[in-house]
C-alpha positions as a printed NumPy array, in Angstrom:
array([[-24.372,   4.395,  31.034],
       [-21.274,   6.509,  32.725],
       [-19.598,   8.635,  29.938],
       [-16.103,   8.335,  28.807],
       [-15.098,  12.157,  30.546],
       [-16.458,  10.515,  33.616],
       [-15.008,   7.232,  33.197],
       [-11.67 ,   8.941,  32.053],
       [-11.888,  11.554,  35.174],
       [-11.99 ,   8.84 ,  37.725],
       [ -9.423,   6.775,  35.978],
       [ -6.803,   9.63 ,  36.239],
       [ -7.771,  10.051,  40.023],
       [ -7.542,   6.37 ,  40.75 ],
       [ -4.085,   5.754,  38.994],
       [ -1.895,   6.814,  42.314],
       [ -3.802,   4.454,  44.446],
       [ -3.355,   2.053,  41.849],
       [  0.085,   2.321,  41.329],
       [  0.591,   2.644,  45.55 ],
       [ -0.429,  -0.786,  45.843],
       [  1.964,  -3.341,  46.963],
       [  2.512,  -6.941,  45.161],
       [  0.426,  -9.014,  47.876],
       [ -2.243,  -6.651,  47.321],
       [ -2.322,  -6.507,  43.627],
       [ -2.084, -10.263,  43.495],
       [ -4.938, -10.597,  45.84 ],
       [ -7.117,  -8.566,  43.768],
       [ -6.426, -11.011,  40.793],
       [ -6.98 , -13.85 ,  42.23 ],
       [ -9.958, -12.84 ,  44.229],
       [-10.713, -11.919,  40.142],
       [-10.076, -15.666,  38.71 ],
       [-12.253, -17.424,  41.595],
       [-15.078, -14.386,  40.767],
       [-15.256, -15.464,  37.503],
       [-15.262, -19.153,  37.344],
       [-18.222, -18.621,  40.24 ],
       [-20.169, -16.821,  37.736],
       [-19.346, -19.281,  34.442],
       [-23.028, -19.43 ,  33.758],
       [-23.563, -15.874,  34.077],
       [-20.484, -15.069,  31.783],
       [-22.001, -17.784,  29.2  ],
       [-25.217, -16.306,  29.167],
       [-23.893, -12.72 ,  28.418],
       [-21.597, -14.856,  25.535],
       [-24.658, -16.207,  24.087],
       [-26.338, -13.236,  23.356],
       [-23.267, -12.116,  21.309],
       [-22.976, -15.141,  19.502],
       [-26.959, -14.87 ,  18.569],
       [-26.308, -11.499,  17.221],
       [-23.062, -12.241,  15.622],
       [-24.927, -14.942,  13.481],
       [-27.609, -12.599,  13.13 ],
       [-25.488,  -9.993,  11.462],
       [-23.217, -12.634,   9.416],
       [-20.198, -12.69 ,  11.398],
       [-17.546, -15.046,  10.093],
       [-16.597, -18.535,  11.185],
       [-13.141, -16.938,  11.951],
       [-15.18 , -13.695,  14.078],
       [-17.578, -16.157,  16.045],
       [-15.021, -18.542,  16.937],
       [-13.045, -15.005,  18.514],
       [-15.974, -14.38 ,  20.021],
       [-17.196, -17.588,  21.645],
       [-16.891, -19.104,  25.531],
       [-17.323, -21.806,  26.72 ],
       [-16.385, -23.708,  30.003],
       [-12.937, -24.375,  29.068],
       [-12.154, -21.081,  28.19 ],
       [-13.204, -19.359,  31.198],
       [-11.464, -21.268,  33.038],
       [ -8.399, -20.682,  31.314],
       [ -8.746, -16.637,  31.526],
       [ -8.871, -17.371,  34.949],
       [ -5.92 , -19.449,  34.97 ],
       [ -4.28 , -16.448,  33.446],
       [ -4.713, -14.205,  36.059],
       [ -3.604, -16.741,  38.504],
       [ -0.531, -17.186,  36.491],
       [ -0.449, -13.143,  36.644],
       [ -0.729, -13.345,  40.231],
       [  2.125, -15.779,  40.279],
       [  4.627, -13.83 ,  38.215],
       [  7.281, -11.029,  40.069],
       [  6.043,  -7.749,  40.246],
       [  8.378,  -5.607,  38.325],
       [  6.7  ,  -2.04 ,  39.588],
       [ 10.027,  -0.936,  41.697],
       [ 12.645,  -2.952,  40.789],
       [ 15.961,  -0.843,  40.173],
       [ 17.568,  -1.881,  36.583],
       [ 20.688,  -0.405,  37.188],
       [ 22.839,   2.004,  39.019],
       [ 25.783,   3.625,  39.18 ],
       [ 28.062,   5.761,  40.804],
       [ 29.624,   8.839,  38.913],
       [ 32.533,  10.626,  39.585],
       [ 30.99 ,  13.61 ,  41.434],
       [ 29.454,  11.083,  43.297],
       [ 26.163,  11.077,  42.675],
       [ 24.292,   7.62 ,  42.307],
       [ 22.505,   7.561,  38.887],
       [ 19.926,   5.015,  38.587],
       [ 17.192,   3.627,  36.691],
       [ 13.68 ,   1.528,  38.103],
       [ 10.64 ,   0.292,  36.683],
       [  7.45 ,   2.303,  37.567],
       [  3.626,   1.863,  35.964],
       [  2.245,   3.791,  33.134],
       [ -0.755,   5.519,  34.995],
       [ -3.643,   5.32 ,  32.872],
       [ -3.59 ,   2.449,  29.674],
       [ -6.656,   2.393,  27.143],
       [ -7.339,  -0.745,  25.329],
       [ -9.367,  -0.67 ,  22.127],
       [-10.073,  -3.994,  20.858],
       [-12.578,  -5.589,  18.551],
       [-14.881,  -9.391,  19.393],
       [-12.042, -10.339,  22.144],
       [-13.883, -11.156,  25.371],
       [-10.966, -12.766,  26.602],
       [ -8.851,  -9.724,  26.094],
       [-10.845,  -7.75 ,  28.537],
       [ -9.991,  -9.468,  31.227],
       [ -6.164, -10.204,  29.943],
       [ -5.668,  -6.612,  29.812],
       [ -7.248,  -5.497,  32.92 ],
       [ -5.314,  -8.12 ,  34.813],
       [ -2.07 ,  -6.855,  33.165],
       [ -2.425,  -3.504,  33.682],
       [ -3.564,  -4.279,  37.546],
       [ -0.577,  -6.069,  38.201],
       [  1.395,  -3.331,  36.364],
       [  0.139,  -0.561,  38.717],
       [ -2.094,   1.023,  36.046],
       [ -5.767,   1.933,  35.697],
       [ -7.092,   0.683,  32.446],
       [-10.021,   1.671,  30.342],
       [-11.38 ,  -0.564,  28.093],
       [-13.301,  -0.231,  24.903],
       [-14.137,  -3.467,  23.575],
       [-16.208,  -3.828,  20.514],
       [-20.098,  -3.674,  19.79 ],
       [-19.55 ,  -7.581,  18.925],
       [-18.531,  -8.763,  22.488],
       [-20.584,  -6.215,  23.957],
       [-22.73 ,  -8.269,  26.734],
       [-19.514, -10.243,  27.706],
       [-17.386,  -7.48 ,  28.147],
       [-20.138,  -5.831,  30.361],
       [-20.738,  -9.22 ,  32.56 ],
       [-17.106,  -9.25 ,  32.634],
       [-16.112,  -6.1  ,  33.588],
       [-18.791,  -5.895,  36.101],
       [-17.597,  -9.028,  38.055],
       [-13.972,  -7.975,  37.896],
       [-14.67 ,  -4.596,  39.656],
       [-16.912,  -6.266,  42.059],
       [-14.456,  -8.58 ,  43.131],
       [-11.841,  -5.681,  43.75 ],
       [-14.418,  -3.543,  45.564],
       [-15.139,  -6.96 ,  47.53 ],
       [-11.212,  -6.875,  48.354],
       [-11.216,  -3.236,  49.728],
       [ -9.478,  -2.131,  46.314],
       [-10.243,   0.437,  44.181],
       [-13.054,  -0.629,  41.644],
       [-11.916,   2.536,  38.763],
       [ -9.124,   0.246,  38.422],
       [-10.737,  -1.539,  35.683],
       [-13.44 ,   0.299,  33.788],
       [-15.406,  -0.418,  30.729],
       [-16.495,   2.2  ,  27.644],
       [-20.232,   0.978,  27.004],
       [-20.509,   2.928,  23.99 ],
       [-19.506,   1.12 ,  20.898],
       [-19.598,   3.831,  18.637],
       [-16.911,   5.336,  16.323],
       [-17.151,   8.869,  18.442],
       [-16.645,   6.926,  21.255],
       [-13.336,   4.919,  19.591],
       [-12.359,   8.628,  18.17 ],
       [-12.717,  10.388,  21.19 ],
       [-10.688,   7.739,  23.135],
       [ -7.908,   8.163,  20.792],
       [ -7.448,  12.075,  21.834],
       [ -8.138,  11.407,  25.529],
       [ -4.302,  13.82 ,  26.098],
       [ -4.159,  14.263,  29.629],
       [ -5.647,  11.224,  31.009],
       [ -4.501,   8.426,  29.216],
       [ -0.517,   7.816,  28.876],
       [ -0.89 ,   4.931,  26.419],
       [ -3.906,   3.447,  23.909],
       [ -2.744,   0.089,  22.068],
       [ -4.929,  -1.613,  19.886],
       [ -5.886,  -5.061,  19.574],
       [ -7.576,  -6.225,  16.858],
       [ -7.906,  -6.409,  12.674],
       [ -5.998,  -4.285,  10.539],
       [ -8.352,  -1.527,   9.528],
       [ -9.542,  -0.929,  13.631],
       [ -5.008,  -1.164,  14.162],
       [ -4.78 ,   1.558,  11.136],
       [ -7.069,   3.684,  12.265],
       [ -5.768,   3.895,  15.844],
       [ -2.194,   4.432,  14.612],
       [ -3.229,   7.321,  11.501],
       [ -5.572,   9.414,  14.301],
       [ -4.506,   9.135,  17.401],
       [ -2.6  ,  12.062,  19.764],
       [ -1.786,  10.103,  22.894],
       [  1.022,   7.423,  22.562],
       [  0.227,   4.106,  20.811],
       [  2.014,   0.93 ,  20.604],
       [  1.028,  -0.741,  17.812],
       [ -0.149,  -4.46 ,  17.763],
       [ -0.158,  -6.065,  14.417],
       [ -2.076,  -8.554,  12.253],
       [ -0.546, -11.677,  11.94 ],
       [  0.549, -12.782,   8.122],
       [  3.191, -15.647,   9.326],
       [  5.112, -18.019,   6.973],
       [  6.166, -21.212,   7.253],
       [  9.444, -22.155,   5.486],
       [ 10.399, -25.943,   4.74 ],
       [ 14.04 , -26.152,   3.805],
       [ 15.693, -28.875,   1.619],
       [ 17.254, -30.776,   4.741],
       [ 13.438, -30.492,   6.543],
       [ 12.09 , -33.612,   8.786],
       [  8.859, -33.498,   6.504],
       [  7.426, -35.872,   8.733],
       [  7.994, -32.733,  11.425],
       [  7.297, -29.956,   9.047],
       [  3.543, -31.552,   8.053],
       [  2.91 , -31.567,  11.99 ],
       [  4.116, -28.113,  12.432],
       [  2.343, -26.755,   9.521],
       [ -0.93 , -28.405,  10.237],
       [ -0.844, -27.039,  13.62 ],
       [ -0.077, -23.1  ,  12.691],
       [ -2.408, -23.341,  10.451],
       [ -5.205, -25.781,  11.941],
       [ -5.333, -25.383,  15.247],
       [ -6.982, -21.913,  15.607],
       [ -6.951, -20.389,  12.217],
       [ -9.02 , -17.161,  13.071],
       [ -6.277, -15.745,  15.228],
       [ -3.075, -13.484,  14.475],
       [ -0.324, -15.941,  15.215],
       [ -1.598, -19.06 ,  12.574],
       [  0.107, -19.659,   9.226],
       [ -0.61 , -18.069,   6.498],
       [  1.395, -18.989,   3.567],
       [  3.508, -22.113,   2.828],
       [  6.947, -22.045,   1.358],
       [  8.511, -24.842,  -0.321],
       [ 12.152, -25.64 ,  -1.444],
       [ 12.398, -26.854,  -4.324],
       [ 14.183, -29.807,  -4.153],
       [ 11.639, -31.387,  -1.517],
       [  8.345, -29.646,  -2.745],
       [  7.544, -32.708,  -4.915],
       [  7.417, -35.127,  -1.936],
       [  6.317, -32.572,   0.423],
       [  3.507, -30.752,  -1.45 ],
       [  1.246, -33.859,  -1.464],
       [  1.861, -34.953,   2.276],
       [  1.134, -31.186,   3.331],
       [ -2.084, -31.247,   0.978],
       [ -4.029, -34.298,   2.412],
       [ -3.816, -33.314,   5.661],
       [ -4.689, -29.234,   5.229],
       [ -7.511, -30.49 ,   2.547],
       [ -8.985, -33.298,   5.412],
       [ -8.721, -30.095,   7.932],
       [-10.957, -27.525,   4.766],
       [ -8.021, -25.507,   3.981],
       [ -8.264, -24.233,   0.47 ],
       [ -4.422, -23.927,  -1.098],
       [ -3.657, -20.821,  -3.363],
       [ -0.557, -22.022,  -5.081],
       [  2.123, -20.79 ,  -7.22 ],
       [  2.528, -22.595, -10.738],
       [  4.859, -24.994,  -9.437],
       [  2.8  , -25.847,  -6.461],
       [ -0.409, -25.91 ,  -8.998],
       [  2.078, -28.758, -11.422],
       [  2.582, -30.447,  -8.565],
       [ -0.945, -30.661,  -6.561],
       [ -2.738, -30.245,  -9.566],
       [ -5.892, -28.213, -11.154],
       [ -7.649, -28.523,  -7.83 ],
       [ -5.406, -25.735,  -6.206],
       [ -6.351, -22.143,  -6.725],
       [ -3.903, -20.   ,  -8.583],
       [ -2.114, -17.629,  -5.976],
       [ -2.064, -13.794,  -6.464],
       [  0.382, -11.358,  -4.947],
       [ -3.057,  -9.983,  -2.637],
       [ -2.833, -13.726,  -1.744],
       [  1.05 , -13.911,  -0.499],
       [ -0.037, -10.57 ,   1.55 ],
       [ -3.151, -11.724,   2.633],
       [ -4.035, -12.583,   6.135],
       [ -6.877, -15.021,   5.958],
       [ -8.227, -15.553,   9.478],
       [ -9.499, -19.13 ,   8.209],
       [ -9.241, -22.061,   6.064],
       [ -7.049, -21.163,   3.227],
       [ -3.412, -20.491,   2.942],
       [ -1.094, -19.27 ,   0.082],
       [  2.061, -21.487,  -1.299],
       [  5.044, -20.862,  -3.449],
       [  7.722, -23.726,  -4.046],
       [ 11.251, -21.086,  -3.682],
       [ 14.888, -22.156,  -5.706],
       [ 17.066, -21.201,  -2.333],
       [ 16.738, -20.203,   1.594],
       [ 17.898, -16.765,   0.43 ],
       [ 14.39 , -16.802,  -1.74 ],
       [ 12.194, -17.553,   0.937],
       [ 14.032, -15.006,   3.344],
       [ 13.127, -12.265,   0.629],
       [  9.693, -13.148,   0.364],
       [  8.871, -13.636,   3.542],
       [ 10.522,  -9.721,   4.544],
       [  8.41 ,  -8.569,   1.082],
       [  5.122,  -9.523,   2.421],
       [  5.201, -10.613,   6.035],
       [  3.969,  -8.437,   8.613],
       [  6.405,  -8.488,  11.154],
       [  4.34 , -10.918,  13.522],
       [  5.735, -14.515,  13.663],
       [  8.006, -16.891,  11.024],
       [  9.185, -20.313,  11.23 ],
       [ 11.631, -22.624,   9.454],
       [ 11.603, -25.95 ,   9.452],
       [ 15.059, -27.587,   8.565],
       [ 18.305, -29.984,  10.02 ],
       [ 20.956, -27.4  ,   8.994],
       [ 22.333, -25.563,  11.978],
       [ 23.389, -22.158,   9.93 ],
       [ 20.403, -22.653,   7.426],
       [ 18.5  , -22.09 ,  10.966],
       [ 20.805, -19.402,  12.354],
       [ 20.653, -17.819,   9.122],
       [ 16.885, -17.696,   9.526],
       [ 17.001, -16.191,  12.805],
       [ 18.864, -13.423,  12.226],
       [ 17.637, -12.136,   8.577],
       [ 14.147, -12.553,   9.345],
       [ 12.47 ,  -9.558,  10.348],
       [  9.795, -10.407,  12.733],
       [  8.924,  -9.848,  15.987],
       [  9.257, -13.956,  16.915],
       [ 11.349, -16.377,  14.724],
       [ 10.98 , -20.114,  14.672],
       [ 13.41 , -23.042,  13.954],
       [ 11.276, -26.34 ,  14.074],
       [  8.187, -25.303,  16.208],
       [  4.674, -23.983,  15.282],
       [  4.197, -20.092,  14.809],
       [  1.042, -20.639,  17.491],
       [  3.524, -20.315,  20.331],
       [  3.765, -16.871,  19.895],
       [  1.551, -15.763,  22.822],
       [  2.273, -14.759,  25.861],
       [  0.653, -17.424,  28.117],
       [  2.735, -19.629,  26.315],
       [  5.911, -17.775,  26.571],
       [  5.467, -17.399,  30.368],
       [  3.52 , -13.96 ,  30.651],
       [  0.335, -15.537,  32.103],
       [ -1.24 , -13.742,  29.67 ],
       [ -1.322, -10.833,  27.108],
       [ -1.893,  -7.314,  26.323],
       [ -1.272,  -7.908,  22.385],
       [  1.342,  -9.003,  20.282],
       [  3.383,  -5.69 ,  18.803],
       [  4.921,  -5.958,  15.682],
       [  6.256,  -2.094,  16.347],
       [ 10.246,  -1.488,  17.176],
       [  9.898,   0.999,  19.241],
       [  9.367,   0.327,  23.811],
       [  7.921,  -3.135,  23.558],
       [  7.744,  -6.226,  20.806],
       [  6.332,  -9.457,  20.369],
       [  4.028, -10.823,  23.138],
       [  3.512,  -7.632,  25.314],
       [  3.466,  -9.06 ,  28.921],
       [  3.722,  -7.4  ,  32.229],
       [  7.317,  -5.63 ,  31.768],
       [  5.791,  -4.21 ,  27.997],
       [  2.931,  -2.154,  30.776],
       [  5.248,  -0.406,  32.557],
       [  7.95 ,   2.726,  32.046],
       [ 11.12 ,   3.677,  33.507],
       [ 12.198,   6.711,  35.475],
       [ 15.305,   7.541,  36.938],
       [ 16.689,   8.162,  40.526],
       [ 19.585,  10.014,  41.277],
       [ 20.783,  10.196,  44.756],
       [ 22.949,  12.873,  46.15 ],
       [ 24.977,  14.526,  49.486],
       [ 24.705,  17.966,  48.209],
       [ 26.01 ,  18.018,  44.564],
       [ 25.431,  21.532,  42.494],
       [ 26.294,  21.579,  38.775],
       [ 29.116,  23.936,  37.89 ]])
């Protein structure tokens, strides 16, 4: 098992090569990655299974196993993403902006990678080969520290990604994995100064939280996911059952899936029961509000204010039935976390007034909160989703990886 100095040493001394490489080669390397990997499906499912068998062994959730599992389908859309990665413009190089002053220099500003990116993230086994594909195609060497959970498929993973580079004639410390799980390992990632220019978390909230609170390189925080959805009085509630159904349904276990209900009042009473029947045929428990409890009756759980903040990662959501859209705006900025909203209504400045008071890193009018991903918005995939201000937010896709320096050309200028 290589150690994280050593692992960290040959990242730093591989990130120039890296970044040297041009687009055709880069995309070569990714899609010489995607064939790699759907070659080897039943090699990647056999590392999977041995994660699921211990996950169930040590009482993983629904939610946690479902993060963790692969199957045929998925593989082959992880390699569809970096195809699509492949496919996109490589930004490393391209000039922003320039301009010429009045002492006539040329003052200008271009893209250029990060150098070295760490990525600690919990049972993802998708995300190790999102983020190594990313960072790739982004001109930066990436280490990797993946969680004991996903261990085996990170491994198989990793392993067929750097042989399929090294197959290419590129460099193989491109993409490296950090096979011990342990906290000291996590800790000493997070104070890795001098070799890595960036660590960003992907994962729950305690593993985010304790990346942010002890870390001393950079960090760009990715955040857990407590997203509303918001039926208005003037709502399609034919529309806004589909749309609920599906950010909560779909995937529940994942950051971007409903998890509270808001109701106005005025519709609530024909609403409530439509959204019921179909969340209770799908097992979604309903914490309500007393309104919501008058309306659906004893069988609804009474909701707490730990329930309007929760994020439940599975089958439950909380609902309150709100007097005004100014209501549900204030709620939703009280508890959400910054990660994705969505309003469902026919009133053109009920929606526009959504948009812009909302504080969150993606705001919906009339779609489902599980759009907010960055295969879906075009990325071919993601690094995370940040719910941060600062450099990047919302789906984090190749332009998120890289920084900015400026160029300044001259004929012989000297300051006075």
């Amino acid at each position: 098992m290589r150690q994280l100095m050593e692992i960290a040493e040959d990242a730093r001394r591989v990130k120039h090569a890296v970044a040297a490489l041009g687009a055709n080669d880069k995309n070569r390397g990714l899609r010489a990655i995607a064939d790699t990997l759907e070659a080897h499906a039943d090699e990647i499912l056999a590392a999977n299974r041995i994660d699921i068998e211990n996950g169930c062994k040590n009482g993983l959730s629904d939610g946690l196993i479902d993060r963790l599992s692969l199957d045929r389908a998925r593989i082959a859309g992880i390699a569809e993403g970096c195809r699509q990665v492949a496919a996109l413009p490589d930004p490393i190089g391209e000039v922003l902006w320039m301009r010429k002053m009045p002492n006539g220099l040329n003052i200008g500003q271009k893209r250029v990678p990060m150098g070295v990116i760490g990525i600690i993230y919990e049972a993802r086994p998708n995300v190790t080969v999102d983020a190594a594909a990313l960072c790739f195609k982004a001109g930066s060497a990436c280490i990797l520290r993946g969680g004991k959970e996903a261990f085996h498929s990170s491994l198989c993973l990793t392993r067929l990604m750097r042989a399929a580079l090294e197959a290419e004639g590129l460099p193989e410390c491109a993409i490296s994995l950090v096979e011990d799980t342990s906290r000291e390992s996590a800790g000493q990632m997070m104070r890795l100064n001098g070799y890595l220019d960036v660590l960003i978390p992907r994962g729950g909230a305690g593993l985010i939280q304790a990346v942010v609170q002890n870390a001393t390189v950079p960090v760009i925080e990715t955040g857990t996911g407590n997203c509303h959805v918001y039926v208005d009085a003037t709502a399609d509630l034919n529309m806004a059952q589909r749309i609920l159904v599906n950010a909560k349904c779909q995937r529940p276990s994942v950051c971007n899936a409903a998890e509270s209900l808001l109701v106005h009042k005025d519709v609530a009473a024909r609403f409530l029961p439509m959204a019921a029947e179909e969340l209770r045929s799908s097992g979604v428990k309903i914490h309500g509000c007393p309104r919501t409890m008058d309306i659906l009756g004893a069988a609804i759980l009474p909701a707490t204010e730990e329930d309007y903040a929760r994020e439940y990662l599975g089958y439950e959501i909380s609902c309150k039935v709100v007097d005004s859209l100014d209501e549900a705006i204030v709620h939703i900025n009280a508890y959400n976390t910054g990660h994705s909203e969505c309003i469902v209504t026919r009133d053109y400045a009920s929606a526009q007034r959504f948009l812009d008071e909302v504080d969150a890193a993606a705001v919906y009018v009339n779609a489902s909160t599980r759009f907010t991903d960055g295969f879906e918005f075009g990325f071919g995939a993601e690094i995370g989703i940040s719910t941060q201000k600062l450099h990047a937010r919302g789906p984090m896709g190749l332009t998120a990886l890289t920084t900015t320096k400026y160029i300044i050309y001259g004929n012989g200028q000297v300051r006075a």
